[in-house]
Short mmCIF file of C-alpha atoms in Angstrom, two decimals:
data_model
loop_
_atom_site.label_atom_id
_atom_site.label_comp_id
_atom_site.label_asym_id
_atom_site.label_seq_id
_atom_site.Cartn_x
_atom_site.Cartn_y
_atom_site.Cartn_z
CA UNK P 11 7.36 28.27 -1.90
CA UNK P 12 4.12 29.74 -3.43
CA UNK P 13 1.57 30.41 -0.63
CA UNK P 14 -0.75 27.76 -2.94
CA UNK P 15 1.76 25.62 -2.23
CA UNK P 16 2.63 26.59 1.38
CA UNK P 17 -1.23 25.45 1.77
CA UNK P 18 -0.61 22.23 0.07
CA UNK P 19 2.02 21.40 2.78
CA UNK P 20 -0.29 22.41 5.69
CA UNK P 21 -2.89 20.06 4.71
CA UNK P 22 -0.63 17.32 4.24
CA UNK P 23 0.96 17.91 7.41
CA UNK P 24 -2.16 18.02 9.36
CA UNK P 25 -3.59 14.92 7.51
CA UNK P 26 -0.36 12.68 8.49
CA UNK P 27 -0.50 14.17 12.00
CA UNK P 28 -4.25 13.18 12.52
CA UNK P 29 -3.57 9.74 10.47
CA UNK P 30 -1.02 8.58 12.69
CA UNK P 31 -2.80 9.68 16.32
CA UNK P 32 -6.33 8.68 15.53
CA UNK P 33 -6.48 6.62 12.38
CA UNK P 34 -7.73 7.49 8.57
CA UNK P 35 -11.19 6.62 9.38
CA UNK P 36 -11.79 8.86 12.15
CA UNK P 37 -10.26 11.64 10.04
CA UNK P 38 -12.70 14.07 8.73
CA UNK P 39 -11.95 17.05 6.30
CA UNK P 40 -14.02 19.14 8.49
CA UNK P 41 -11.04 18.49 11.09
CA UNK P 42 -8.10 19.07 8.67
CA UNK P 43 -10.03 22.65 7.88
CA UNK P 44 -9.82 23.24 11.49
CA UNK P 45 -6.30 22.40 12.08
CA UNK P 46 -5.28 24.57 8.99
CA UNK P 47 -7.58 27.68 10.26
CA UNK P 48 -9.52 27.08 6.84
CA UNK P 49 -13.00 26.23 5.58
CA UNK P 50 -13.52 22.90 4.17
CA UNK P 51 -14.23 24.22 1.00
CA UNK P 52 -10.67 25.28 0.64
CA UNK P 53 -8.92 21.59 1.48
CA UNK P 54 -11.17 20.33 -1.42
CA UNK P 55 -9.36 23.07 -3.64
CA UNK P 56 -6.21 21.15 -3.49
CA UNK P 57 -7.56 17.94 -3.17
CA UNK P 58 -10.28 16.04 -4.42
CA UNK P 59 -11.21 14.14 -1.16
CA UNK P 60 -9.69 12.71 1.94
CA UNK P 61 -7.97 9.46 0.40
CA UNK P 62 -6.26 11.89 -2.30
CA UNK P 63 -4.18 13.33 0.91
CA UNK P 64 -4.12 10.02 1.98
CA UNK P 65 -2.59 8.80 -1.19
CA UNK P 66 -0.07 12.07 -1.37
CA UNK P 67 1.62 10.82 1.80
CA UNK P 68 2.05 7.10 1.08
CA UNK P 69 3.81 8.62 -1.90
CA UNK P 70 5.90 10.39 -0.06
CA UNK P 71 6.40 8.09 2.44
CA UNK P 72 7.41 5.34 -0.62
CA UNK P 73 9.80 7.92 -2.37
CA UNK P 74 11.21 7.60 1.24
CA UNK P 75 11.80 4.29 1.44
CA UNK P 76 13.44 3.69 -2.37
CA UNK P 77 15.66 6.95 -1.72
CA UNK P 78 17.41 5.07 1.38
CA UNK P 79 17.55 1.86 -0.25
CA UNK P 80 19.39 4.03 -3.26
CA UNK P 81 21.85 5.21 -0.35
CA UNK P 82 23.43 1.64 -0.63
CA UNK P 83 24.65 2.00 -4.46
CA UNK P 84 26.76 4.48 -3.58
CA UNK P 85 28.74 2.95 -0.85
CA UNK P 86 32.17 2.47 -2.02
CA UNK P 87 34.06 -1.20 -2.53
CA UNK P 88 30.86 -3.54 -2.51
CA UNK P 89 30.43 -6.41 -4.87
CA UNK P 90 26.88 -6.61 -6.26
CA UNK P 91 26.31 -9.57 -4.09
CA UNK P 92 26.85 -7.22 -1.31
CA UNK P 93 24.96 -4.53 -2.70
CA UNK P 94 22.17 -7.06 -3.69
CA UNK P 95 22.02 -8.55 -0.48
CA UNK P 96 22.41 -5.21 1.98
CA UNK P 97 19.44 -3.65 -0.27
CA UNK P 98 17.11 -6.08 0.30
CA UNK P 99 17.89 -6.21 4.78
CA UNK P 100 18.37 -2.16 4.24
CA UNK P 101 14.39 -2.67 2.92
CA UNK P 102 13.13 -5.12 5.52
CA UNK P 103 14.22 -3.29 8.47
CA UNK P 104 13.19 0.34 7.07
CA UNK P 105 10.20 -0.35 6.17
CA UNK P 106 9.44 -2.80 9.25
CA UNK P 107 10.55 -0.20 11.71
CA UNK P 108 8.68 2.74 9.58
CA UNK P 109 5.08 0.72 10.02
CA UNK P 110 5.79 -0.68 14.00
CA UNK P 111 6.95 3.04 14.83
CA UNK P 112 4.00 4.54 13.45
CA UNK P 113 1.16 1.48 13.56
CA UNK P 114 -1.53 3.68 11.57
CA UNK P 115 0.41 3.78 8.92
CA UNK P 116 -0.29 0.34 8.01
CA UNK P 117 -3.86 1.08 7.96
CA UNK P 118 -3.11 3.72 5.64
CA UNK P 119 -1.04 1.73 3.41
CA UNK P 120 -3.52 -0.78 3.21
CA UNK P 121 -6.71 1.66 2.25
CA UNK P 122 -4.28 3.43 -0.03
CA UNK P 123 -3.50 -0.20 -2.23
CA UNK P 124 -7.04 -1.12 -1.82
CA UNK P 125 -8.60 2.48 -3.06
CA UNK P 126 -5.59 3.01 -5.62
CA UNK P 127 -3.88 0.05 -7.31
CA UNK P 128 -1.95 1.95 -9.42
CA UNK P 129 -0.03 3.38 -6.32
CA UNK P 130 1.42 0.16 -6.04
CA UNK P 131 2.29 -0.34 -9.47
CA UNK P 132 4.18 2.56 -9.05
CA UNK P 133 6.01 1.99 -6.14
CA UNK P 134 7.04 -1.36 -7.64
CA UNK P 135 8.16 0.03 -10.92
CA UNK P 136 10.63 2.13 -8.95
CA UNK P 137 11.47 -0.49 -6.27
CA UNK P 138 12.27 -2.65 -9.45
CA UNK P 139 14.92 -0.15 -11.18
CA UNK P 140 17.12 -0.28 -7.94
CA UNK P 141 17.20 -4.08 -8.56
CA UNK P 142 17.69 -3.77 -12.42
CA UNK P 143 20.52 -1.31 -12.15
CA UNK P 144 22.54 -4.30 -9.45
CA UNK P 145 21.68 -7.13 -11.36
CA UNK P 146 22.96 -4.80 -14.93
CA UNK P 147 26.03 -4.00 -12.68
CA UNK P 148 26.45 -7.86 -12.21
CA UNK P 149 26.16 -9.20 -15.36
CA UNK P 150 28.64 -6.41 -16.44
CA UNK P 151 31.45 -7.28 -14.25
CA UNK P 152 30.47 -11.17 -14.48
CA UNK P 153 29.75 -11.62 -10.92
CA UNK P 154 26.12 -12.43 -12.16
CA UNK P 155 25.49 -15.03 -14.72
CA UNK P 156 22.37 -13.61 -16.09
CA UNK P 157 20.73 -13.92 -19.79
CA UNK P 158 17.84 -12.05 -19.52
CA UNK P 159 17.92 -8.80 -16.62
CA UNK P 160 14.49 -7.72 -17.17
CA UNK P 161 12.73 -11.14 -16.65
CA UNK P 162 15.40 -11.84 -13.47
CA UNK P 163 14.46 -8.17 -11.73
CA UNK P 164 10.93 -9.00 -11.86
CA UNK P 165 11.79 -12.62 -10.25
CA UNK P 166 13.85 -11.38 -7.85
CA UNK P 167 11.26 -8.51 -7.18
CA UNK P 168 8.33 -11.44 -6.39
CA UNK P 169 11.17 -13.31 -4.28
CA UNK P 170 11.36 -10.19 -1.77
CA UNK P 171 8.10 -8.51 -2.03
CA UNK P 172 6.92 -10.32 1.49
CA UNK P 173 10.13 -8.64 2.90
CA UNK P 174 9.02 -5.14 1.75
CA UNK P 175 6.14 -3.47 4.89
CA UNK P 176 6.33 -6.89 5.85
CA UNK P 177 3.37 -6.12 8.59
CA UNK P 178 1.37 -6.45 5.79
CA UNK P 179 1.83 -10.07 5.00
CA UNK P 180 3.27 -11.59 8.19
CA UNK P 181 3.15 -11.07 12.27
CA UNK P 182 6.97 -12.49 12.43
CA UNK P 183 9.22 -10.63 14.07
CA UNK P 184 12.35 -8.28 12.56
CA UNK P 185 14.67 -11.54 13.42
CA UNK P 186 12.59 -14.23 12.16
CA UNK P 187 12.14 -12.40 8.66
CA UNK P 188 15.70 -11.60 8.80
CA UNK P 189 16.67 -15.24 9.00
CA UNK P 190 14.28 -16.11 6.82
CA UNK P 191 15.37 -13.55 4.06
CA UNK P 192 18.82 -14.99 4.32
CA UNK P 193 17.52 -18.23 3.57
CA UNK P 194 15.38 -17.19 0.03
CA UNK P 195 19.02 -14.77 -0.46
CA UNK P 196 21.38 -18.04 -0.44
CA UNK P 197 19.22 -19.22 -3.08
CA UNK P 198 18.83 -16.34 -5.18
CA UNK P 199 22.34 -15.76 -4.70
CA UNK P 200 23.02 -19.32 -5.92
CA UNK P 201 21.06 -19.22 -8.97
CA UNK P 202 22.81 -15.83 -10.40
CA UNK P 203 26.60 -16.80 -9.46
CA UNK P 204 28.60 -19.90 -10.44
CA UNK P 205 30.05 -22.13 -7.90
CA UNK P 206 33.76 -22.09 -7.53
CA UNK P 207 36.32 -25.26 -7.34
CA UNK P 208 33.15 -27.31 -7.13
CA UNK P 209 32.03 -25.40 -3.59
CA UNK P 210 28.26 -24.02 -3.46
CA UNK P 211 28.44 -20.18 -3.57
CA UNK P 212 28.76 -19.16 0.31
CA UNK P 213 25.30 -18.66 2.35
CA UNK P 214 24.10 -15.33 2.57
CA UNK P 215 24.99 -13.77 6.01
CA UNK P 216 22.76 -11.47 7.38
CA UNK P 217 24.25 -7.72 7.45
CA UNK P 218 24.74 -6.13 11.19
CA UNK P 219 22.10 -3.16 11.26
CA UNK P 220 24.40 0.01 11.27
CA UNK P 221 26.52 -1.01 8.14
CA UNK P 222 25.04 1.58 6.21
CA UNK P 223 22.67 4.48 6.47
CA UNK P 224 18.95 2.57 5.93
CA UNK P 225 18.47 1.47 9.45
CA UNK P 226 15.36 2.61 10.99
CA UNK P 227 12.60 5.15 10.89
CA UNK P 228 12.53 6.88 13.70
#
């Protein structure tokens, strides 16, 4: 690591230590200089201003969240049901733990989408592949009866989106949104598979935490 770069890191380490004890708001660069013994005039030579740290670590903290939802396509002998279904819990109760373990980071998250849209777009566009590449694996094997993957991954992105840092679209608990989810999963599940012998496809049942490696930020 450069020393540039080694100064990069500091700053962003100080930021998301201040962020999460007293809040974005209170949060001055003056601070940050202080708690990287250098001038102010220095933090503003890696970044523009405060939310550009601020934005830097929601990044981070997003690339987080879609690598250990990516941790369930490689576990061995799952349908793409199962895959489908233990992405979408794996999300929930990541990202649900990740903002009620660290509550500022839901005020960060929420200046961060407010200040910067296109953060969001972002994250969704790479939430969204993780769904694509399922629902491609589906149709492939014929599990899925799909005509059009594109058009479904976006639908099936909407479905789940209140299910994703649900804190900031709900106060429900981890259990309530996990029955709910299984709910709005039956019928998902339902539209993309075919029923068999004249039976409804089978209600989804909601994954014990600890089935895979996406259980909790600590």
């Amino acid at each position: 690591m450069s020393e540039s770069d080694f100064k990069r890191e500091k700053i962003i380490d100080a930021a998301r230590e201040r962020f999460s004890h007293y809040g974005y708001p209170k949060t001055t660069i003056a601070e940050l200089a202080d708690d990287c013994a250098m001038s102010p005039g220095n933090i503003y030579r890696f970044f523009k201003g405060k939310i550009d740290i601020a934005v830097e670590i929601a990044r981070r903290e997003a690339l987080s969240a879609v690598e250990v939802i990516e941790a369930v396509l490689e576990c061995p002998v799952r349908s793409s049901r199962q895959r489908l279904e233990e992405v979408v819990f794996a999300d929930l109760r990541y990202t649900f733990h990740l903002l009620e373990n660290r509550p500022k980071t839901l005020e960060l998250a929420q200046i961060v989408v407010s200040d910067r849209p296109q953060f969001q777009i972002e994250s969704l566009r790479r939430e969204r592949r993780v769904f694509q590449r399922i629902l491609h694996e589906g149709q492939a094997s014929g599990e899925f009866f799909i005509d059009n993957v594109a058009a479904t991954t976006i639908a099936l992105h909407a479905a789940t989106t209140k299910y994703r840092y649900a804190q900031l679209f709900t106060n429900q608990t981890l259990s309530e949104l996990e029955r709910e989810l299984a709910h709005v999963m039956t019928v998902i599940m339902r539209g993309l598979m075919s029923a068999q012998d004249d039976k409804p496809v089978a209600e989804t049942i909601i994954p014990p935490e600890g089935t895979n490696t996406m259980d909790g930020a600590s």
